[in-house]
Structures are given as structure tokens and as C-alpha cells.
Amino acid sequence: MTEAPFHHVAIIGLGLLGGSVGLALAEYLPGVRTTGYDRAPATRARAAERALVGTVCATAAEAVAGADLVIFCVPPLAMDDAARDCSGALRPDAIVSDVGSSKVAVARALADALPEATIIPAHPVAGTENSGPDAGFAHLFKGRWCIITPADGEDPAKVERLAALWQALGARVEVMDAAHHDRVLAVTSHLPHLIAYTIVGTASDLEEVTQSEVIKYSAGGFRDFTRIAASDPTMWRDVFLSNKDAVLEMLQTFSEDLSELQKAIRKGDGDTLFEHFARTRAIRRSIIEQGQDDARPNFGRTE
Ligand code: NAP
């Protein structure tokens, strides 16, 4: 076995992402020491029961002491506070990273809180609609992409060490400019969540459709939106506020495209609708071909 890229990884925030990183390290790089901290005492207790990390610490400073990699796994707008709690406790040569879903704002928050540290942000594009210390699992990153967004001029050897860690956890790694990441994720992740939150809210507010009908006929498409719309409210509030510009830009484009389809329906323009749907069906096929989803009917659901 080749040598692990880090000896001691500290994880701050022991929810879905933090717990999954800890469990994945235990499974794929068992020689790496792991310590962790979460601000909620109940989460720390549950993390210890589930052995999400080797040692659950009572403070963030204790968790990061001696670590050569610190990964912040807290919601985007909590990065600042979480990082300040570690100020003065980091090893001078430690690499500081994170898993935040938006990158420009999170990188700025970490740099402001830890001005002396080497910060190499990252975003594993892997998750579920669940959160908290019971949600994590070791295989979350298998076959998924992890996007690393180093600042201009960052030491390539350090970026490579972080990439090696994510690869060891099963991820595929891409290095990208942070602003580009935020625009790409605005359209592939943030906008779809906003649409799901909207449509589920709209359906439940409709007076002529009862709640029981919404649930009864949900297999018509609605239930796939409800899975996304069940995602953690704190995290998603933070994602929209921390990636505001890119989301608003993509939302504008989306609104224009929606208006085009609305116009086609109003005019009875079947060709426009058919061409559009044929194009989107081909995109779905590419996602399956590239192993990013399950091709079985109903996404492999058995019920
Ligand atoms: P989560 O399950 O809610 O876990 C976050 C944990 O961080 C919670 O236990 C929270 O405690 C704790 N926390 C908040 N502020 C803290 C602080 N200042 N110090 C220490 N701990 C603190 O959320 P998650 O889904 O793992 O998301 C974590 C990060 O991963 C976010 O930045 C998100 O953008 C990113 N991400 C999420 C997904 C996804 O699908 N969920 C995918 C990729 C990346 P409280 O409960 O007390 O607030």
C-alpha cells in the first residue's frame, strides 16, 4: 500500500459530510488518525457512538492540534465561526480544506478567519437529503467527483496531496477555478434545488388539489422533487446566500427558457416542445452512461 497523503485528519462538523469523511477514512485509509469536533454536544455524543472519527474532542482547538489536514464540514455560513475557533491551534504546515457547496465565499471566509493558513478548498459533489450524525456513510464519495479549487499560485504538490486523499476515498478529482465552480454548480445543483423547493411549495399551497391527492399521485414526477426539497434547510439557505450572484444569473436564464416553453404551449407549438424534450432526454442518457445515476426504472426503487 502506498503511503497515506496525510497522517492526522481533523474534521470540524460531524454531520452527513463530516461523518462520511471520517467513516471513509477509517475504511479506506485505516492508518490515518482522525479527530473531530461538532458544536452540538448531542452530535458529539452520537459521533462517538458511531465512531465517526477516532477521537471526538470537546473543543475545535483540541481536534485540530497536531493535524496535518483540517477539513471544515459545516454549513457555508458557519465556516467563518468554525475556523475562528481553530485560530492559533493549527500546525503551521497544516493544510486547511472544506467541503462547502459554494467556493468563492467559503474560501474568502476561511482566509479571513485563518490568514496564516494554507487553504485549499474542495467540494465533493456527493450528498443525500439527510443530515446530522446518523446520516453519514463510508461509501458516499465512491465514483463521485470532488472539485478542488486552489487559489492562483498554490503549491501543486499540496493540491496533489489533497487530491490523493479524495481519490483514496473513492472520488474522482477535478481542479477548477472557484468562480467557475460556483457557476457550474449553480446550474447543476443549486437551481434544481430551488426549483424543487418551489414546486413542492406550490403544490402544497394549491387550494383545488388536496394534500392527500398530492401524496397519492406523487409518482407522476412530484415525488422526485420532494426528495430534493427535503434537503437540509440551514445548508440550503446558506448555499443560496453564499452563491447569490451565480444563482441569480442562472435563474434569469432559466426564467427566459421557461417563458419560451410557456409560449410554445400557449401557441400549440408541438415541434418546439418535442425538440426540447428530445434534447433533454439525451442529457439524461449521458448522465447514466457516465455512471452518475442509476439507469433502472424509477432510479432502482423497488416499491
Ligand atoms: P449537516 O449534516 O447539517 O452537518 C453540519 C454539522 O456542522 C452539524 O452537526 C452542525 O451542528 C455543525 N456545525 C455548525 N456550525 C458549526 C460550528 N461553528 N462549529 C462546529 N460545528 C458546527 O450538514 P452537511 O450536509 O454535512 O453539510 C456540511 C457541508 O457540506 C456544507 O458546507 C455543505 O454545503 C456541504 N455539502 C453538503 C452536501 C449534501 O448533500 N448535504 C453535499 C456536498 C457538500 P448544528 O446541527 O448544531 O448546526
GROMACS .gro file of C-alpha atoms and ligand atoms in nm:
model
  351
    1MET     CA    1   0.000   0.000   0.000
    2THR     CA    2   0.134   0.347  -0.086
    3GLU     CA    3   0.180   0.593   0.198
    4ALA     CA    4  -0.130   0.790   0.302
    5PRO     CA    5  -0.114   1.157   0.192
    6PHE     CA    6  -0.186   1.275   0.550
    7HIS     CA    7  -0.122   1.125   0.894
    8HIS     CA    8  -0.379   1.305   1.104
    9VAL     CA    9  -0.704   1.448   0.967
   10ALA     CA   10  -0.923   1.672   1.185
   11ILE     CA   11  -1.289   1.706   1.088
   12ILE     CA   12  -1.490   2.004   1.210
   13GLY     CA   13  -1.867   1.943   1.182
   14LEU     CA   14  -1.978   1.581   1.225
   15GLY     CA   15  -2.298   1.571   1.019
   16LEU     CA   16  -2.357   1.399   0.684
   17LEU     CA   17  -2.036   1.516   0.518
   18GLY     CA   18  -1.806   1.517   0.821
   19GLY     CA   19  -1.931   1.176   0.935
   20SER     CA   20  -1.889   1.033   0.585
   21VAL     CA   21  -1.532   1.164   0.556
   22GLY     CA   22  -1.448   1.009   0.895
   23LEU     CA   23  -1.605   0.673   0.810
   24ALA     CA   24  -1.445   0.670   0.464
   25LEU     CA   25  -1.102   0.741   0.615
   26ALA     CA   26  -1.149   0.453   0.863
   27GLU     CA   27  -1.243   0.222   0.578
   28TYR     CA   28  -1.002   0.322   0.302
   29LEU     CA   29  -0.706   0.473   0.493
   30PRO     CA   30  -0.724   0.297   0.831
   31GLY     CA   31  -0.373   0.409   0.932
   32VAL     CA   32  -0.476   0.777   0.934
   33ARG     CA   33  -0.555   0.923   1.278
   34THR     CA   34  -0.886   1.111   1.286
   35THR     CA   35  -1.013   1.362   1.538
   36GLY     CA   36  -1.336   1.559   1.520
   37TYR     CA   37  -1.545   1.829   1.676
   38ASP     CA   38  -1.904   1.949   1.640
   39ARG     CA   39  -2.057   2.238   1.828
   40ALA     CA   40  -2.363   2.038   1.938
   41PRO     CA   41  -2.297   1.815   2.244
   42ALA     CA   42  -2.565   1.567   2.128
   43THR     CA   43  -2.393   1.539   1.788
   44ARG     CA   44  -2.056   1.482   1.957
   45ALA     CA   45  -2.209   1.205   2.170
   46ARG     CA   46  -2.368   1.036   1.869
   47ALA     CA   47  -2.048   1.075   1.665
   48ALA     CA   48  -1.856   0.894   1.939
   49GLU     CA   49  -2.118   0.614   1.950
   50ARG     CA   50  -2.097   0.568   1.573
   51ALA     CA   51  -1.715   0.606   1.576
   52LEU     CA   52  -1.737   0.869   1.300
   53VAL     CA   53  -1.381   0.969   1.397
   54GLY     CA   54  -1.119   0.801   1.617
   55THR     CA   55  -1.145   1.071   1.886
   56VAL     CA   56  -1.431   1.316   1.936
   57CYS     CA   57  -1.288   1.624   2.109
   58ALA     CA   58  -1.457   1.872   2.341
   59THR     CA   59  -1.321   2.176   2.154
   60ALA     CA   60  -1.226   2.261   1.797
   61ALA     CA   61  -0.876   2.367   1.909
   62GLU     CA   62  -0.820   2.024   2.066
   63ALA     CA   63  -0.942   1.847   1.750
   64VAL     CA   64  -0.706   2.034   1.514
   65ALA     CA   65  -0.397   2.020   1.739
   66GLY     CA   66  -0.129   1.823   1.555
   67ALA     CA   67  -0.343   1.758   1.243
   68ASP     CA   68  -0.171   1.790   0.905
   69LEU     CA   69  -0.512   1.826   0.733
   70VAL     CA   70  -0.819   2.004   0.873
   71ILE     CA   71  -1.148   1.970   0.684
   72PHE     CA   72  -1.434   2.204   0.769
   73CYS     CA   73  -1.766   2.021   0.716
   74VAL     CA   74  -2.009   2.284   0.850
   75PRO     CA   75  -2.274   2.483   0.654
   76PRO     CA   76  -2.127   2.754   0.426
   77LEU     CA   77  -2.214   3.049   0.651
   78ALA     CA   78  -2.081   2.869   0.960
   79MET     CA   79  -1.729   2.829   0.809
   80ASP     CA   80  -1.619   3.165   0.947
   81ASP     CA   81  -1.707   3.087   1.314
   82ALA     CA   82  -1.583   2.730   1.291
   83ALA     CA   83  -1.247   2.846   1.150
   84ARG     CA   84  -1.207   3.122   1.412
   85ASP     CA   85  -1.246   2.857   1.684
   86CYS     CA   86  -0.929   2.694   1.547
   87SER     CA   87  -0.725   3.012   1.521
   88GLY     CA   88  -0.389   2.974   1.694
   89ALA     CA   89  -0.429   2.597   1.733
   90LEU     CA   90  -0.328   2.483   1.383
   91ARG     CA   91   0.004   2.327   1.296
   92PRO     CA   92   0.192   2.587   1.086
   93ASP     CA   93   0.230   2.339   0.798
   94ALA     CA   94  -0.130   2.210   0.813
   95ILE     CA   95  -0.345   2.219   0.502
   96VAL     CA   96  -0.692   2.362   0.566
   97SER     CA   97  -0.975   2.245   0.341
   98ASP     CA   98  -1.354   2.220   0.347
   99VAL     CA   99  -1.646   2.052   0.169
  100GLY     CA  100  -1.869   2.358   0.122
  101SER     CA  101  -2.111   2.365  -0.170
  102SER     CA  102  -2.014   2.718  -0.273
  103LYS     CA  103  -1.649   2.803  -0.315
  104VAL     CA  104  -1.570   3.175  -0.365
  105ALA     CA  105  -1.747   3.290  -0.047
  106VAL     CA  106  -1.628   2.995   0.164
  107ALA     CA  107  -1.265   3.037   0.055
  108ARG     CA  108  -1.285   3.408   0.148
  109ALA     CA  109  -1.436   3.327   0.489
  110LEU     CA  110  -1.165   3.071   0.567
  111ALA     CA  111  -0.887   3.304   0.452
  112ASP     CA  112  -1.022   3.591   0.664
  113ALA     CA  113  -1.051   3.371   0.973
  114LEU     CA  114  -0.715   3.194   0.927
  115PRO     CA  115  -0.488   3.442   0.745
  116GLU     CA  116  -0.169   3.242   0.811
  117ALA     CA  117  -0.304   2.906   0.693
  118THR     CA  118  -0.262   2.723   0.362
  119ILE     CA  119  -0.622   2.696   0.241
  120ILE     CA  120  -0.717   2.460  -0.042
  121PRO     CA  121  -1.096   2.449  -0.076
  122ALA     CA  122  -1.278   2.144  -0.210
  123HIS     CA  123  -1.633   2.032  -0.283
  124PRO     CA  124  -1.721   1.663  -0.307
  125VAL     CA  125  -2.026   1.660  -0.533
  126ALA     CA  126  -2.191   1.385  -0.334
  127GLY     CA  127  -2.469   1.402  -0.083
  128THR     CA  128  -2.815   1.297   0.019
  129GLU     CA  129  -3.120   1.478   0.153
  130ASN     CA  130  -3.033   1.359   0.506
  131SER     CA  131  -2.823   1.545   0.760
  132GLY     CA  132  -2.680   1.504   1.108
  133PRO     CA  133  -2.450   1.248   1.273
  134ASP     CA  134  -2.666   0.949   1.173
  135ALA     CA  135  -2.664   1.037   0.802
  136GLY     CA  136  -2.301   0.966   0.705
  137PHE     CA  137  -2.170   0.650   0.541
  138ALA     CA  138  -1.828   0.539   0.419
  139HIS     CA  139  -1.917   0.496   0.051
  140LEU     CA  140  -2.071   0.839  -0.008
  141PHE     CA  141  -1.785   0.957  -0.230
  142LYS     CA  142  -1.738   0.641  -0.437
  143GLY     CA  143  -1.741   0.725  -0.808
  144ARG     CA  144  -1.845   1.087  -0.737
  145TRP     CA  145  -1.649   1.397  -0.836
  146CYS     CA  146  -1.459   1.608  -0.588
  147ILE     CA  147  -1.380   1.956  -0.722
  148ILE     CA  148  -1.072   2.121  -0.574
  149THR     CA  149  -1.050   2.500  -0.616
  150PRO     CA  150  -0.699   2.616  -0.518
  151ALA     CA  151  -0.610   2.984  -0.521
  152ASP     CA  152  -0.389   3.105  -0.807
  153GLY     CA  153  -0.026   3.016  -0.740
  154GLU     CA  154  -0.098   2.743  -0.483
  155ASP     CA  155   0.178   2.483  -0.449
  156PRO     CA  156   0.081   2.198  -0.691
  157ALA     CA  157   0.235   1.938  -0.455
  158LYS     CA  158  -0.010   2.039  -0.181
  159VAL     CA  159  -0.305   2.028  -0.422
  160GLU     CA  160  -0.187   1.684  -0.531
  161ARG     CA  161  -0.179   1.560  -0.167
  162LEU     CA  162  -0.538   1.670  -0.117
  163ALA     CA  163  -0.639   1.513  -0.450
  164ALA     CA  164  -0.471   1.186  -0.342
  165LEU     CA  165  -0.678   1.183  -0.024
  166TRP     CA  166  -1.008   1.223  -0.209
  167GLN     CA  167  -0.907   0.962  -0.463
  168ALA     CA  168  -0.829   0.721  -0.177
  169LEU     CA  169  -1.185   0.778  -0.052
  170GLY     CA  170  -1.319   0.670  -0.392
  171ALA     CA  171  -1.375   1.009  -0.555
  172ARG     CA  172  -1.267   1.134  -0.894
  173VAL     CA  173  -1.092   1.468  -0.874
  174GLU     CA  174  -1.114   1.779  -1.091
  175VAL     CA  175  -0.926   2.103  -1.026
  176MET     CA  176  -1.121   2.417  -1.114
  177ASP     CA  177  -1.128   2.792  -1.062
  178ALA     CA  178  -1.360   2.876  -0.768
  179ALA     CA  179  -1.574   3.124  -0.964
  180HIS     CA  180  -1.621   2.871  -1.245
  181HIS     CA  181  -1.719   2.606  -0.987
  182ASP     CA  182  -1.986   2.838  -0.847
  183ARG     CA  183  -2.140   2.896  -1.191
  184VAL     CA  184  -2.136   2.526  -1.283
  185LEU     CA  185  -2.287   2.419  -0.951
  186ALA     CA  186  -2.545   2.700  -0.967
  187VAL     CA  187  -2.696   2.527  -1.271
  188THR     CA  188  -2.633   2.160  -1.184
  189SER     CA  189  -2.723   2.169  -0.816
  190HIS     CA  190  -2.838   2.499  -0.670
  191LEU     CA  191  -3.103   2.587  -0.931
  192PRO     CA  192  -3.254   2.233  -0.930
  193HIS     CA  193  -3.289   2.260  -0.551
  194LEU     CA  194  -3.457   2.599  -0.584
  195ILE     CA  195  -3.699   2.460  -0.843
  196ALA     CA  196  -3.777   2.159  -0.621
  197TYR     CA  197  -3.836   2.381  -0.319
  198THR     CA  198  -4.066   2.597  -0.533
  199ILE     CA  199  -4.272   2.322  -0.694
  200VAL     CA  200  -4.328   2.133  -0.369
  201GLY     CA  201  -4.438   2.456  -0.204
  202THR     CA  202  -4.666   2.543  -0.499
  203ALA     CA  203  -4.837   2.202  -0.499
  204SER     CA  204  -4.897   2.209  -0.127
  205ASP     CA  205  -5.043   2.562  -0.148
  206LEU     CA  206  -5.292   2.482  -0.431
  207GLU     CA  207  -5.642   2.507  -0.292
  208GLU     CA  208  -5.813   2.289  -0.553
  209VAL     CA  209  -5.571   1.995  -0.502
  210THR     CA  210  -5.594   1.834  -0.161
  211GLN     CA  211  -5.288   1.729   0.040
  212SER     CA  212  -5.394   1.365   0.011
  213GLU     CA  213  -5.409   1.393  -0.371
  214VAL     CA  214  -5.061   1.545  -0.381
  215ILE     CA  215  -4.927   1.244  -0.191
  216LYS     CA  216  -5.146   0.981  -0.365
  217TYR     CA  217  -5.046   1.079  -0.719
  218SER     CA  218  -4.688   1.179  -0.640
  219ALA     CA  219  -4.532   0.903  -0.855
  220GLY     CA  220  -4.626   1.119  -1.158
  221GLY     CA  221  -4.299   1.310  -1.108
  222PHE     CA  222  -4.368   1.512  -0.795
  223ARG     CA  223  -4.206   1.269  -0.552
  224ASP     CA  224  -3.867   1.301  -0.721
  225PHE     CA  225  -3.884   1.673  -0.645
  226THR     CA  226  -3.987   1.604  -0.285
  227ARG     CA  227  -3.666   1.411  -0.224
  228ILE     CA  228  -3.461   1.714  -0.323
  229ALA     CA  229  -3.694   1.952  -0.140
  230ALA     CA  230  -3.639   1.756   0.183
  231SER     CA  231  -3.275   1.870   0.190
  232ASP     CA  232  -3.139   2.045   0.497
  233PRO     CA  233  -3.291   2.397   0.527
  234THR     CA  234  -2.987   2.551   0.703
  235MET     CA  235  -2.740   2.428   0.445
  236TRP     CA  236  -2.954   2.534   0.151
  237ARG     CA  237  -3.032   2.876   0.293
  238ASP     CA  238  -2.653   2.921   0.324
  239VAL     CA  239  -2.587   2.792  -0.029
  240PHE     CA  240  -2.823   3.048  -0.187
  241LEU     CA  241  -2.687   3.333   0.023
  242SER     CA  242  -2.323   3.241  -0.035
  243ASN     CA  243  -2.357   3.180  -0.411
  244LYS     CA  244  -2.605   3.460  -0.473
  245ASP     CA  245  -2.464   3.612  -0.795
  246ALA     CA  246  -2.420   3.286  -0.987
  247VAL     CA  247  -2.761   3.156  -0.876
  248LEU     CA  248  -2.937   3.480  -0.978
  249GLU     CA  249  -2.765   3.473  -1.317
  250MET     CA  250  -2.868   3.111  -1.384
  251LEU     CA  251  -3.219   3.182  -1.255
  252GLN     CA  252  -3.254   3.462  -1.509
  253THR     CA  253  -3.156   3.228  -1.794
  254PHE     CA  254  -3.389   2.960  -1.659
  255SER     CA  255  -3.682   3.205  -1.639
  256GLU     CA  256  -3.627   3.304  -2.004
  257ASP     CA  257  -3.619   2.937  -2.112
  258LEU     CA  258  -3.933   2.865  -1.910
  259SER     CA  259  -4.108   3.156  -2.082
  260GLU     CA  260  -4.015   3.007  -2.421
  261LEU     CA  261  -4.177   2.674  -2.327
  262GLN     CA  262  -4.478   2.856  -2.186
  263LYS     CA  263  -4.514   3.038  -2.518
  264ALA     CA  264  -4.485   2.709  -2.712
  265ILE     CA  265  -4.761   2.551  -2.502
  266ARG     CA  266  -4.986   2.855  -2.541
  267LYS     CA  267  -4.936   2.860  -2.922
  268GLY     CA  268  -4.972   2.482  -2.956
  269ASP     CA  269  -4.618   2.466  -3.096
  270GLY     CA  270  -4.556   2.090  -3.061
  271ASP     CA  271  -4.232   2.094  -3.264
  272THR     CA  272  -4.061   2.326  -3.016
  273LEU     CA  273  -4.175   2.115  -2.722
  274PHE     CA  274  -4.072   1.789  -2.890
  275GLU     CA  275  -3.726   1.917  -2.989
  276HIS     CA  276  -3.664   2.048  -2.640
  277PHE     CA  277  -3.768   1.723  -2.470
  278ALA     CA  278  -3.563   1.511  -2.714
  279ARG     CA  279  -3.254   1.718  -2.631
  280THR     CA  280  -3.304   1.681  -2.255
  281ARG     CA  281  -3.362   1.307  -2.285
  282ALA     CA  282  -3.020   1.274  -2.447
  283ILE     CA  283  -2.862   1.454  -2.149
  284ARG     CA  284  -3.020   1.201  -1.912
  285ARG     CA  285  -2.868   0.918  -2.119
  286SER     CA  286  -2.520   1.074  -2.094
  287ILE     CA  287  -2.550   1.101  -1.715
  288ILE     CA  288  -2.628   0.728  -1.693
  289GLU     CA  289  -2.350   0.638  -1.940
  290GLN     CA  290  -2.102   0.830  -1.724
  291GLY     CA  291  -2.209   0.636  -1.411
  292GLN     CA  292  -2.362   0.938  -1.235
  293ASP     CA  293  -2.706   0.776  -1.189
  294ASP     CA  294  -2.897   0.451  -1.191
  295ALA     CA  295  -3.050   0.351  -1.527
  296ARG     CA  296  -3.310   0.118  -1.376
  297PRO     CA  297  -3.673   0.229  -1.393
  298ASN     CA  298  -3.764   0.458  -1.105
  299PHE     CA  299  -3.392   0.507  -1.021
  300GLY     CA  300  -3.375   0.147  -0.894
  301ARG     CA  301  -3.655   0.188  -0.643
  302THR     CA  302  -3.821  -0.142  -0.564
  303GLU     CA  303  -4.156  -0.020  -0.428
  304NAP     P1  304  -2.504   1.864   0.844
  304NAP     O1  305  -2.534   1.718   0.833
  304NAP     O2  306  -2.609   1.953   0.899
  304NAP     O3  307  -2.372   1.878   0.934
  304NAP     C1  308  -2.315   2.002   0.966
  304NAP     C2  309  -2.271   1.995   1.111
  304NAP     O4  310  -2.191   2.111   1.140
  304NAP     C3  311  -2.389   1.999   1.209
  304NAP     O5  312  -2.375   1.896   1.305
  304NAP     C4  313  -2.375   2.138   1.273
  304NAP     O6  314  -2.424   2.145   1.405
  304NAP     C5  315  -2.226   2.156   1.270
  304NAP     N1  316  -2.186   2.294   1.290
  304NAP     C6  317  -2.248   2.409   1.251
  304NAP     N2  318  -2.176   2.516   1.287
  304NAP     C7  319  -2.065   2.468   1.349
  304NAP     C8  320  -1.952   2.532   1.408
  304NAP     N3  321  -1.939   2.665   1.409
  304NAP     N4  322  -1.858   2.453   1.465
  304NAP     C9  323  -1.870   2.318   1.466
  304NAP     N5  324  -1.974   2.253   1.412
  304NAP    C10  325  -2.072   2.328   1.353
  304NAP     O7  326  -2.461   1.925   0.705
  304NAP     P2  327  -2.386   1.854   0.581
  304NAP     O8  328  -2.486   1.808   0.483
  304NAP     O9  329  -2.287   1.758   0.634
  304NAP    O10  330  -2.315   1.981   0.516
  304NAP    C11  331  -2.189   2.023   0.559
  304NAP    C12  332  -2.118   2.095   0.446
  304NAP    O11  333  -2.110   2.006   0.335
  304NAP    C13  334  -2.189   2.221   0.395
  304NAP    O12  335  -2.094   2.324   0.375
  304NAP    C14  336  -2.248   2.177   0.262
  304NAP    O13  337  -2.253   2.286   0.171
  304NAP    C15  338  -2.150   2.071   0.217
  304NAP     N6  339  -2.205   1.968   0.128
  304NAP    C16  340  -2.326   1.911   0.157
  304NAP    C17  341  -2.378   1.813   0.071
  304NAP    C18  342  -2.513   1.750   0.098
  304NAP    O14  343  -2.571   1.685   0.012
  304NAP     N7  344  -2.568   1.763   0.219
  304NAP    C19  345  -2.304   1.772  -0.041
  304NAP    C20  346  -2.178   1.827  -0.064
  304NAP    C21  347  -2.130   1.925   0.022
  304NAP     P3  348  -2.575   2.201   1.431
  304NAP    O15  349  -2.665   2.091   1.392
  304NAP    O16  350  -2.573   2.232   1.577
  304NAP    O17  351  -2.593   2.324   1.347
   0.00000   0.00000   0.00000
